[in-house]
């Protein structure tokens, strides 16, 4: 069942919040042996909470369409009393003393957190292979990666080990795994969802977003988690449009631009191109107008993103020094040695690489050459998008150049891995809403994802286009059994 179907079944009394939680917990524990989607499954806490929620639903106190629904949460979102590791040895035993705002909101609506999801360490990666707790596997094919960094979220939803999940997207981490696993992942406009309690990677990009079976579920989750938060000064003070209620499933008259650069890039798999164009055709037949457009900056997006994201990461991660919290090495004889040996021992290779790169691009002499230049590129990209959105409602393109790669290969060729983010990072550079949803399979049976990007604050339009597509097609309903 989708999250909305689960909520409706609980509301009507067909099932209870407790039986729903039990079923998901069983599936999560069983599936985890193969998939490794969860770092922590909190059975007792979840069942206790489900029982409380059930009472409140029966007494009429909880009325959200998602009341009683089990939720799984990426392990970089703080949950009070439940360890939050960021998939790192550095935070292996970190138990937050507060909930992220999204968790507070989810619980206030009657959501039941059942576990914390595996991911790339500190959300740095595109394959979910850099976790200290071991790699996540793709439930469609265990020899393939699930995508990253919210790989646990997408794999759990695709493998029926979660009803819906919260992930985070800094450069595509909700959309890329959604694409590789055949589920729907939505990155909201920057600032629409509070980042309070999301462990920072690159603060000017990070956004929490839903990973679910379909766009309607994503909209229902947005109704709960979005909104101004005084704990996050970058959160926007805007009226909620009523995400779910605004989904009409109509795209008549909508102008959709299809960037030609996405299709002439040499790395694009021809089967992906074909399925994505077929998805555009479905929207066209439903009354949308499609037209070729140009995104001349596309090839600068990945370098600009990795420079800025690493710079921000090097600053954000300086807080892990072995003193205040997190891993502390026992091997030191001075304060500076305590710092260096705790950081050397607590962080994995990819994270260290990003910290080094970030420190380098921010250092005297290189700041102008790399960091400022990348910020200039970012401004140009934003301007290019503004210009496009003055003429078009939406942009449609692939979510990724290829379907899920084989496990164990990507980390040997990091530049290739970074390039798998080519179609997702632009939305983060410009702060735009974007969604990935399945539009078919390649010849090896792996899902292909199509992406729709909208203007800032046009989150409903983006969700609605995906919803319109999902009303006309069944790709989002094809769930492979875990084999
Ligand atoms: N793959 C990108 C990176 O490693 C994006 C990660 C993310 O969105 N968290 O930076």
CSV table of C-alpha atoms and ligand atoms in Angstrom, one decimal:
chain,number,residue,atom,x,y,z
A,1,UNK,CA,0.0,0.0,0.0
A,2,UNK,CA,1.0,3.6,-0.5
A,3,UNK,CA,1.3,5.9,2.5
A,4,UNK,CA,-2.1,7.4,1.7
A,5,UNK,CA,-3.7,4.0,1.3
A,6,UNK,CA,-2.2,2.9,4.6
A,7,UNK,CA,-3.5,6.0,6.3
A,8,UNK,CA,-7.0,5.4,4.8
A,9,UNK,CA,-7.0,1.8,5.9
A,10,UNK,CA,-6.1,2.8,9.4
A,11,UNK,CA,-8.7,5.5,9.5
A,12,UNK,CA,-11.5,3.1,8.3
A,13,UNK,CA,-10.5,0.5,10.9
A,14,UNK,CA,-9.4,-2.1,8.4
A,15,UNK,CA,-6.0,-2.2,10.0
A,16,UNK,CA,-4.5,-0.5,13.0
A,17,UNK,CA,-1.5,1.7,13.4
A,18,UNK,CA,0.0,-1.2,15.4
A,19,UNK,CA,-0.5,-3.9,12.8
A,20,UNK,CA,0.8,-1.5,10.1
A,21,UNK,CA,3.9,-0.9,12.2
A,22,UNK,CA,4.3,-4.6,12.9
A,23,UNK,CA,4.2,-5.5,9.3
A,24,UNK,CA,6.7,-2.9,8.2
A,25,UNK,CA,9.0,-3.8,11.2
A,26,UNK,CA,8.9,-7.5,10.2
A,27,UNK,CA,9.7,-6.7,6.6
A,28,UNK,CA,12.5,-4.3,7.6
A,29,UNK,CA,14.2,-6.8,9.8
A,30,UNK,CA,13.8,-9.6,7.4
A,31,UNK,CA,14.8,-7.6,4.3
A,32,UNK,CA,17.8,-6.0,6.0
A,33,UNK,CA,19.8,-9.2,5.9
A,34,UNK,CA,20.0,-8.8,2.1
A,35,UNK,CA,19.5,-5.1,1.5
A,36,UNK,CA,21.1,-3.4,4.5
A,37,UNK,CA,18.7,-0.5,4.2
A,38,UNK,CA,18.4,0.2,7.9
A,39,UNK,CA,21.1,1.1,10.4
A,40,UNK,CA,18.7,1.0,13.3
A,41,UNK,CA,15.2,-0.6,13.5
A,42,UNK,CA,13.4,0.7,16.6
A,43,UNK,CA,10.8,-2.1,17.2
A,44,UNK,CA,9.8,-1.4,20.8
A,45,UNK,CA,9.6,2.4,20.5
A,46,UNK,CA,7.7,2.1,17.3
A,47,UNK,CA,5.1,-0.3,18.6
A,48,UNK,CA,4.6,1.7,21.8
A,49,UNK,CA,4.1,4.8,19.8
A,50,UNK,CA,1.8,3.1,17.3
A,51,UNK,CA,-0.5,2.1,20.2
A,52,UNK,CA,-0.6,5.7,21.5
A,53,UNK,CA,-1.3,7.0,18.0
A,54,UNK,CA,-4.0,4.4,17.4
A,55,UNK,CA,-5.9,5.6,20.5
A,56,UNK,CA,-5.6,9.2,19.4
A,57,UNK,CA,-7.0,8.2,15.9
A,58,UNK,CA,-9.9,6.5,17.5
A,59,UNK,CA,-10.7,9.4,19.8
A,60,UNK,CA,-10.7,11.7,16.8
A,61,UNK,CA,-7.7,13.7,18.0
A,62,UNK,CA,-5.5,12.8,15.0
A,63,UNK,CA,-7.0,13.5,11.6
A,64,UNK,CA,-4.1,13.7,9.1
A,65,UNK,CA,-4.5,11.4,6.1
A,66,UNK,CA,-1.1,9.9,7.2
A,67,UNK,CA,-2.0,9.4,10.9
A,68,UNK,CA,-0.7,6.0,12.0
A,69,UNK,CA,1.5,5.5,9.0
A,70,UNK,CA,4.9,4.0,9.6
A,71,UNK,CA,7.8,6.2,8.5
A,72,UNK,CA,11.5,5.5,8.0
A,73,UNK,CA,14.0,8.2,8.3
A,74,UNK,CA,17.5,8.8,6.8
A,75,UNK,CA,20.1,8.5,9.5
A,76,UNK,CA,21.3,12.1,9.2
A,77,UNK,CA,18.0,13.5,10.5
A,78,UNK,CA,18.1,13.8,14.3
A,79,UNK,CA,15.7,11.7,16.3
A,80,UNK,CA,15.6,12.2,20.1
A,81,UNK,CA,16.8,9.1,21.9
A,82,UNK,CA,17.3,7.1,18.7
A,83,UNK,CA,20.9,7.0,17.6
A,84,UNK,CA,21.7,9.1,14.5
A,85,UNK,CA,24.9,8.1,12.9
A,86,UNK,CA,25.2,9.7,9.5
A,87,UNK,CA,26.5,6.3,8.6
A,88,UNK,CA,29.8,7.3,10.2
A,89,UNK,CA,32.1,5.9,12.8
A,90,UNK,CA,32.3,9.5,14.0
A,91,UNK,CA,28.7,9.4,15.2
A,92,UNK,CA,28.4,5.7,15.7
A,93,UNK,CA,27.0,6.2,19.2
A,94,UNK,CA,25.5,9.6,18.9
A,95,UNK,CA,22.0,9.9,20.4
A,96,UNK,CA,20.5,13.4,19.8
A,97,UNK,CA,18.8,15.1,22.7
A,98,UNK,CA,16.3,16.7,20.4
A,99,UNK,CA,14.2,15.9,17.3
A,100,UNK,CA,14.6,17.5,13.9
A,101,UNK,CA,11.7,19.8,13.1
A,102,UNK,CA,10.5,17.4,10.4
A,103,UNK,CA,10.3,14.6,13.0
A,104,UNK,CA,8.3,16.8,15.4
A,105,UNK,CA,5.9,17.7,12.6
A,106,UNK,CA,5.7,14.1,11.5
A,107,UNK,CA,4.9,12.9,15.0
A,108,UNK,CA,2.4,15.6,15.6
A,109,UNK,CA,0.5,14.4,12.5
A,110,UNK,CA,0.6,10.8,13.9
A,111,UNK,CA,3.5,9.4,11.9
A,112,UNK,CA,5.3,6.4,13.5
A,113,UNK,CA,9.1,6.3,13.1
A,114,UNK,CA,10.1,2.7,12.7
A,115,UNK,CA,13.8,3.0,11.9
A,116,UNK,CA,16.8,4.9,10.7
A,117,UNK,CA,18.1,4.4,7.1
A,118,UNK,CA,21.5,3.6,5.8
A,119,UNK,CA,23.2,6.2,3.5
A,120,UNK,CA,26.5,7.4,2.2
A,121,UNK,CA,28.7,8.6,5.1
A,122,UNK,CA,27.6,12.2,5.9
A,123,UNK,CA,25.5,12.1,2.7
A,124,UNK,CA,28.6,12.2,0.5
A,125,UNK,CA,28.2,9.9,-2.4
A,126,UNK,CA,26.0,8.6,-5.2
A,127,UNK,CA,25.9,4.9,-4.5
A,128,UNK,CA,25.4,4.3,-0.7
A,129,UNK,CA,28.6,2.3,-0.6
A,130,UNK,CA,30.6,4.7,1.7
A,131,UNK,CA,28.6,3.8,4.8
A,132,UNK,CA,30.5,2.7,7.9
A,133,UNK,CA,27.7,0.2,8.3
A,134,UNK,CA,28.3,-1.5,5.0
A,135,UNK,CA,26.8,-0.9,1.5
A,136,UNK,CA,23.1,-0.8,0.7
A,137,UNK,CA,21.9,-3.2,-2.0
A,138,UNK,CA,19.4,-2.5,-4.7
A,139,UNK,CA,16.3,-4.7,-4.1
A,140,UNK,CA,15.7,-4.9,-7.9
A,141,UNK,CA,19.0,-6.6,-8.3
A,142,UNK,CA,21.3,-7.2,-5.4
A,143,UNK,CA,24.4,-6.8,-7.4
A,144,UNK,CA,23.5,-3.2,-8.3
A,145,UNK,CA,23.9,-0.1,-6.1
A,146,UNK,CA,20.7,1.6,-4.9
A,147,UNK,CA,22.1,5.1,-5.7
A,148,UNK,CA,23.0,7.6,-3.0
A,149,UNK,CA,23.2,9.1,-0.7
A,150,UNK,CA,19.6,8.3,0.5
A,151,UNK,CA,20.1,4.8,-0.8
A,152,UNK,CA,18.6,3.2,2.3
A,153,UNK,CA,15.4,5.2,1.8
A,154,UNK,CA,14.9,4.3,-1.8
A,155,UNK,CA,15.9,0.7,-1.3
A,156,UNK,CA,13.6,0.3,1.7
A,157,UNK,CA,10.6,1.8,-0.2
A,158,UNK,CA,11.3,-0.2,-3.3
A,159,UNK,CA,11.9,-3.4,-1.3
A,160,UNK,CA,8.6,-3.1,0.6
A,161,UNK,CA,10.6,-2.6,3.8
A,162,UNK,CA,9.2,0.9,4.3
A,163,UNK,CA,5.9,2.6,3.4
A,164,UNK,CA,7.5,6.0,2.9
A,165,UNK,CA,10.7,7.7,4.0
A,166,UNK,CA,12.4,11.0,4.6
A,167,UNK,CA,15.7,11.5,2.8
A,168,UNK,CA,17.9,14.5,2.2
A,169,UNK,CA,19.0,16.0,-1.1
A,170,UNK,CA,22.2,18.1,-1.4
A,171,UNK,CA,23.1,17.3,-5.0
A,172,UNK,CA,20.5,14.7,-5.9
A,173,UNK,CA,20.5,12.3,-3.0
A,174,UNK,CA,16.8,11.9,-3.0
A,175,UNK,CA,16.3,11.8,-6.7
A,176,UNK,CA,19.2,9.6,-7.8
A,177,UNK,CA,18.4,6.7,-5.5
A,178,UNK,CA,14.7,7.1,-6.4
A,179,UNK,CA,15.7,6.7,-10.0
A,180,UNK,CA,17.9,3.7,-9.5
A,181,UNK,CA,15.4,1.9,-7.3
A,182,UNK,CA,12.2,2.8,-9.3
A,183,UNK,CA,10.5,4.9,-6.6
A,184,UNK,CA,9.4,8.6,-6.4
A,185,UNK,CA,11.7,11.1,-4.7
A,186,UNK,CA,11.0,14.8,-4.3
A,187,UNK,CA,13.4,17.6,-3.5
A,188,UNK,CA,11.5,20.7,-2.4
A,189,UNK,CA,12.4,24.4,-3.1
A,190,UNK,CA,15.3,25.3,-0.9
A,191,UNK,CA,13.8,26.8,2.4
A,192,UNK,CA,10.4,25.2,2.2
A,193,UNK,CA,11.3,22.4,4.6
A,194,UNK,CA,13.2,23.2,7.8
A,195,UNK,CA,16.8,22.0,8.1
A,196,UNK,CA,16.8,22.2,11.8
A,197,UNK,CA,18.1,18.8,13.0
A,198,UNK,CA,19.3,17.7,9.6
A,199,UNK,CA,23.0,17.1,10.1
A,200,UNK,CA,24.7,19.6,7.8
A,201,UNK,CA,26.7,18.6,4.8
A,202,UNK,CA,26.5,21.6,2.5
A,203,UNK,CA,24.1,24.0,4.1
A,204,UNK,CA,23.2,26.2,1.1
A,205,UNK,CA,22.1,23.0,-0.8
A,206,UNK,CA,20.7,20.6,1.8
A,207,UNK,CA,17.0,20.0,1.7
A,208,UNK,CA,15.0,17.2,3.3
A,209,UNK,CA,12.6,15.5,0.9
A,210,UNK,CA,10.2,12.6,0.8
A,211,UNK,CA,10.9,9.2,-0.9
A,212,UNK,CA,7.7,7.3,-1.5
A,213,UNK,CA,5.8,5.1,-4.0
A,214,UNK,CA,4.2,8.0,-5.8
A,215,UNK,CA,3.8,11.8,-6.1
A,216,UNK,CA,0.6,11.9,-4.2
A,217,UNK,CA,2.4,10.4,-1.2
A,218,UNK,CA,5.2,12.9,-1.6
A,219,UNK,CA,2.6,15.7,-1.6
A,220,UNK,CA,0.8,14.4,1.5
A,221,UNK,CA,4.2,14.3,3.3
A,222,UNK,CA,5.0,17.8,2.1
A,223,UNK,CA,1.7,19.0,3.7
A,224,UNK,CA,3.1,17.7,7.0
A,225,UNK,CA,6.8,18.7,6.9
A,226,UNK,CA,6.9,22.0,5.1
A,227,UNK,CA,6.6,25.5,6.6
A,228,UNK,CA,8.4,28.3,8.3
A,229,UNK,CA,10.5,27.3,11.3
A,230,UNK,CA,12.1,29.8,13.7
A,231,UNK,CA,14.9,27.3,14.3
A,232,UNK,CA,16.1,27.6,10.7
A,233,UNK,CA,16.8,31.1,9.5
A,234,UNK,CA,16.8,30.0,5.9
A,235,UNK,CA,13.3,28.5,6.1
A,236,UNK,CA,10.8,30.5,4.0
A,237,UNK,CA,7.8,32.2,5.4
A,238,UNK,CA,5.2,31.2,2.9
A,239,UNK,CA,1.7,30.0,3.0
A,240,UNK,CA,1.3,26.3,2.3
A,241,UNK,CA,-0.5,25.7,-1.0
A,242,UNK,CA,-2.1,22.6,0.3
A,243,UNK,CA,0.1,20.2,-1.6
A,244,UNK,CA,-2.1,17.1,-1.8
A,245,UNK,CA,-5.4,19.0,-2.3
A,246,UNK,CA,-3.8,20.9,-5.2
A,247,UNK,CA,-3.0,17.9,-7.2
A,248,UNK,CA,-5.4,18.0,-10.1
A,249,UNK,CA,-3.6,15.6,-12.4
A,250,UNK,CA,-4.1,18.1,-15.2
A,251,UNK,CA,-1.2,19.2,-17.4
A,252,UNK,CA,-3.2,20.7,-20.3
A,253,UNK,CA,-1.6,23.8,-21.7
A,254,UNK,CA,1.6,23.4,-19.6
A,255,UNK,CA,4.8,24.3,-21.4
A,256,UNK,CA,7.6,21.8,-20.8
A,257,UNK,CA,11.1,22.4,-22.0
A,258,UNK,CA,13.4,19.5,-22.8
A,259,UNK,CA,17.1,20.5,-22.6
A,260,UNK,CA,18.9,19.2,-25.7
A,261,UNK,CA,22.3,19.1,-23.8
A,262,UNK,CA,21.0,16.3,-21.7
A,263,UNK,CA,20.6,14.1,-24.7
A,264,UNK,CA,23.8,14.8,-26.6
A,265,UNK,CA,26.0,14.1,-23.6
A,266,UNK,CA,28.2,11.1,-24.5
A,267,UNK,CA,27.5,9.4,-21.2
A,268,UNK,CA,23.8,9.1,-21.7
A,269,UNK,CA,22.5,5.5,-22.0
A,270,UNK,CA,20.3,5.3,-25.1
A,271,UNK,CA,17.7,3.2,-23.3
A,272,UNK,CA,17.4,5.9,-20.7
A,273,UNK,CA,17.0,8.6,-23.4
A,274,UNK,CA,14.3,6.5,-25.1
A,275,UNK,CA,12.2,6.0,-21.9
A,276,UNK,CA,12.6,9.6,-20.9
A,277,UNK,CA,11.3,10.8,-24.3
A,278,UNK,CA,8.5,8.3,-24.1
A,279,UNK,CA,7.5,9.9,-20.7
A,280,UNK,CA,7.5,13.3,-22.3
A,281,UNK,CA,5.2,11.9,-25.0
A,282,UNK,CA,2.7,10.8,-22.3
A,283,UNK,CA,2.5,14.3,-20.9
A,284,UNK,CA,2.2,15.7,-24.4
A,285,UNK,CA,-0.7,13.4,-25.1
A,286,UNK,CA,-2.3,14.6,-21.9
A,287,UNK,CA,-2.3,18.1,-23.3
A,288,UNK,CA,1.1,19.6,-22.3
A,289,UNK,CA,3.3,21.3,-24.9
A,290,UNK,CA,6.9,20.1,-25.2
A,291,UNK,CA,9.7,22.0,-26.8
A,292,UNK,CA,13.5,21.6,-27.0
A,293,UNK,CA,15.4,24.1,-24.9
A,294,UNK,CA,19.0,24.7,-24.1
A,295,UNK,CA,20.9,24.6,-20.8
A,296,UNK,CA,24.3,25.7,-22.0
A,297,UNK,CA,25.8,25.6,-18.5
A,298,UNK,CA,25.1,22.0,-17.9
A,299,UNK,CA,28.7,20.9,-18.2
A,300,UNK,CA,29.8,23.4,-15.5
A,301,UNK,CA,27.2,22.3,-13.0
A,302,UNK,CA,29.1,19.3,-11.6
A,303,UNK,CA,32.4,21.1,-11.0
A,304,UNK,CA,30.7,24.1,-9.5
A,305,UNK,CA,28.6,21.9,-7.2
A,306,UNK,CA,31.6,19.8,-6.0
A,307,UNK,CA,33.7,22.8,-5.3
A,308,UNK,CA,31.0,24.6,-3.3
A,309,UNK,CA,29.7,21.5,-1.6
A,310,UNK,CA,33.2,20.4,-0.5
A,311,UNK,CA,33.9,24.0,0.8
A,312,UNK,CA,30.8,24.0,2.9
A,313,UNK,CA,31.4,20.5,4.1
A,314,UNK,CA,34.9,21.2,5.2
A,315,UNK,CA,33.6,24.0,7.4
A,316,UNK,CA,30.5,22.1,8.6
A,317,UNK,CA,32.5,19.0,9.6
A,318,UNK,CA,35.1,20.9,11.5
A,319,UNK,CA,32.8,20.5,14.6
A,320,UNK,CA,33.8,16.8,14.8
A,321,UNK,CA,37.0,17.2,16.8
A,322,UNK,CA,36.7,14.4,19.3
A,323,UNK,CA,36.0,16.8,22.2
A,324,UNK,CA,32.3,17.8,22.3
A,325,UNK,CA,30.8,14.6,20.9
A,326,UNK,CA,31.4,11.8,18.5
A,327,UNK,CA,34.4,9.4,18.2
A,328,UNK,CA,37.4,10.2,20.3
A,329,UNK,CA,40.7,8.6,19.6
A,330,UNK,CA,42.7,7.3,22.6
A,331,UNK,CA,45.8,7.8,20.8
A,332,UNK,CA,47.1,11.4,21.5
A,333,UNK,CA,49.5,13.3,23.7
A,334,UNK,CA,48.5,16.9,22.8
A,335,UNK,CA,45.3,18.7,22.0
A,336,UNK,CA,46.2,19.0,18.3
A,337,UNK,CA,47.0,15.3,18.2
A,338,UNK,CA,43.6,14.6,19.8
A,339,UNK,CA,41.9,16.5,16.9
A,340,UNK,CA,43.9,14.9,14.2
A,341,UNK,CA,43.8,11.4,15.4
A,342,UNK,CA,40.1,11.6,16.2
A,343,UNK,CA,39.3,13.0,12.8
A,344,UNK,CA,41.6,10.6,11.0
A,345,UNK,CA,40.1,7.6,12.8
A,346,UNK,CA,36.4,8.7,12.8
A,347,UNK,CA,35.9,9.8,9.1
A,348,UNK,CA,35.9,7.5,6.1
A,349,UNK,CA,37.9,8.0,2.9
A,350,UNK,CA,35.3,9.9,0.9
A,351,UNK,CA,34.6,12.3,3.7
A,352,UNK,CA,38.3,13.0,4.2
A,353,UNK,CA,38.7,13.6,0.5
A,354,UNK,CA,35.9,16.2,0.5
A,355,UNK,CA,37.3,17.9,3.6
A,356,UNK,CA,40.7,18.2,2.0
A,357,UNK,CA,39.2,19.4,-1.3
A,358,UNK,CA,37.0,21.9,0.5
A,359,UNK,CA,39.9,23.2,2.6
A,360,UNK,CA,42.0,23.6,-0.5
A,361,UNK,CA,39.4,25.6,-2.5
A,362,UNK,CA,38.9,27.9,0.5
A,363,UNK,CA,42.6,28.5,1.2
A,364,UNK,CA,44.4,31.7,0.5
A,365,UNK,CA,45.4,32.0,-3.1
A,366,UNK,CA,42.9,29.5,-4.3
A,367,UNK,CA,39.7,31.0,-2.9
A,368,UNK,CA,39.2,33.3,-5.9
A,369,UNK,CA,40.3,30.8,-8.4
A,370,UNK,CA,38.0,28.0,-7.3
A,371,UNK,CA,35.4,28.9,-4.7
A,372,UNK,CA,34.5,32.4,-6.0
A,373,UNK,CA,34.5,31.2,-9.6
A,374,UNK,CA,32.2,28.3,-8.7
A,375,UNK,CA,29.8,30.8,-7.0
A,376,UNK,CA,29.9,32.9,-10.2
A,377,UNK,CA,28.9,29.8,-12.2
A,378,UNK,CA,26.2,29.2,-9.7
A,379,UNK,CA,24.8,32.7,-10.2
A,380,UNK,CA,24.9,32.2,-14.0
A,381,UNK,CA,23.1,28.9,-13.7
A,382,UNK,CA,20.4,30.5,-11.6
A,383,UNK,CA,20.0,33.3,-14.2
A,384,UNK,CA,19.7,30.8,-17.0
A,385,UNK,CA,16.9,29.0,-15.1
A,386,UNK,CA,15.1,32.3,-14.4
A,387,UNK,CA,15.1,33.0,-18.1
A,388,UNK,CA,13.8,29.5,-19.0
A,389,UNK,CA,11.1,29.7,-16.4
A,390,UNK,CA,9.9,33.0,-17.8
A,391,UNK,CA,8.8,31.0,-20.9
A,392,UNK,CA,8.3,27.5,-19.6
A,393,UNK,CA,6.4,25.9,-16.7
A,394,UNK,CA,8.6,22.9,-16.2
A,395,UNK,CA,11.8,21.2,-17.4
A,396,UNK,CA,11.9,17.5,-18.2
A,397,UNK,CA,15.1,15.5,-18.4
A,398,UNK,CA,16.6,12.2,-17.2
A,399,UNK,CA,17.3,11.9,-13.5
A,400,UNK,CA,20.6,10.2,-14.2
A,401,UNK,CA,22.7,9.3,-17.3
A,402,UNK,CA,22.4,5.6,-16.6
A,403,UNK,CA,20.6,3.0,-14.6
A,404,UNK,CA,22.0,1.6,-11.4
A,405,UNK,CA,25.7,0.5,-11.8
A,406,UNK,CA,27.2,-2.7,-10.5
A,407,UNK,CA,28.2,-2.6,-6.8
A,408,UNK,CA,31.8,-2.2,-5.9
A,409,UNK,CA,33.0,-0.4,-9.1
A,410,UNK,CA,32.0,3.3,-8.6
A,411,UNK,CA,34.4,4.2,-5.9
A,412,UNK,CA,37.4,3.2,-8.0
A,413,UNK,CA,36.4,5.9,-10.6
A,414,UNK,CA,35.2,8.8,-8.5
A,415,UNK,CA,35.0,11.3,-11.3
A,416,UNK,CA,32.6,9.0,-13.2
A,417,UNK,CA,30.6,8.7,-10.0
A,418,UNK,CA,30.5,12.5,-9.5
A,419,UNK,CA,29.3,12.8,-13.1
A,420,UNK,CA,26.3,10.6,-12.4
A,421,UNK,CA,25.0,13.7,-10.6
A,422,UNK,CA,25.1,15.8,-13.8
A,423,UNK,CA,21.3,16.1,-14.1
A,424,UNK,CA,20.4,16.6,-10.5
A,425,UNK,CA,22.9,19.1,-9.1
A,426,UNK,CA,21.6,22.1,-11.1
A,427,UNK,CA,18.3,22.1,-9.1
A,428,UNK,CA,20.4,22.4,-5.9
A,429,UNK,CA,22.7,25.1,-7.3
A,430,UNK,CA,19.6,27.2,-8.1
A,431,UNK,CA,17.4,26.0,-5.1
A,432,UNK,CA,14.6,24.6,-7.4
A,433,UNK,CA,12.0,21.9,-6.7
A,434,UNK,CA,12.6,18.7,-8.6
A,435,UNK,CA,11.2,15.2,-8.7
A,436,UNK,CA,12.3,11.8,-10.0
A,437,UNK,CA,9.9,9.1,-10.8
A,438,UNK,CA,10.1,5.8,-12.7
A,439,UNK,CA,9.3,5.7,-16.4
A,440,UNK,CA,10.2,2.2,-17.4
A,441,UNK,CA,13.0,-0.4,-17.2
A,442,UNK,CA,16.2,-0.9,-19.3
A,443,UNK,CA,16.8,-4.2,-21.0
A,444,UNK,CA,18.4,-5.6,-17.8
A,445,UNK,CA,15.2,-4.9,-15.9
A,446,UNK,CA,16.6,-1.9,-14.0
A,447,UNK,CA,14.4,1.1,-13.5
A,448,UNK,CA,14.8,4.4,-15.4
A,449,UNK,CA,14.0,7.6,-13.7
A,450,UNK,CA,12.6,10.8,-15.3
A,451,UNK,CA,13.1,14.2,-13.7
A,452,UNK,CA,10.9,17.2,-13.7
A,453,UNK,CA,12.3,20.5,-12.4
A,454,UNK,CA,10.2,23.7,-11.7
A,455,UNK,CA,10.6,27.3,-10.8
A,456,UNK,CA,11.3,28.1,-7.1
A,457,UNK,CA,8.0,27.8,-5.1
A,458,UNK,CA,6.4,25.9,-7.9
A,459,UNK,CA,6.6,22.7,-5.9
A,460,UNK,CA,2.9,21.9,-6.5
A,461,UNK,CA,3.3,22.2,-10.3
A,462,UNK,CA,6.2,19.7,-10.2
A,463,UNK,CA,4.4,17.2,-8.0
A,464,UNK,CA,1.3,17.6,-10.1
A,465,UNK,CA,3.1,16.8,-13.4
A,466,UNK,CA,4.5,13.6,-11.8
A,467,UNK,CA,1.0,12.8,-10.4
A,468,UNK,CA,-0.6,13.4,-13.9
A,469,UNK,CA,2.0,11.0,-15.4
A,470,UNK,CA,1.3,8.4,-12.7
A,471,UNK,CA,-2.4,8.5,-13.2
A,472,UNK,CA,-1.8,7.5,-16.8
A,473,UNK,CA,0.9,4.9,-16.3
A,474,UNK,CA,1.8,2.0,-14.0
A,475,UNK,CA,5.6,2.2,-13.7
A,476,UNK,CA,5.4,3.4,-10.1
A,477,UNK,CA,3.4,0.3,-9.2
A,478,UNK,CA,5.9,-2.3,-10.5
A,479,UNK,CA,7.6,-3.5,-7.4
A,480,UNK,CA,10.1,-6.4,-7.8
A,481,UNK,CA,10.2,-8.9,-5.0
A,482,UNK,CA,13.5,-9.0,-3.2
A,483,UNK,CA,15.5,-11.8,-4.7
B,1,LIG,N1,26.3,12.7,-4.9
B,1,LIG,C1,26.3,14.1,-4.4
B,1,LIG,C2,27.5,14.2,-3.4
B,1,LIG,O1,28.1,13.3,-3.1
B,1,LIG,C3,25.0,14.4,-3.7
B,1,LIG,C4,24.9,14.0,-2.3
B,1,LIG,C5,23.6,14.5,-1.7
B,1,LIG,O2,22.7,15.0,-2.3
B,1,LIG,N2,23.6,14.4,-0.4
B,1,LIG,O3,27.8,15.3,-3.0
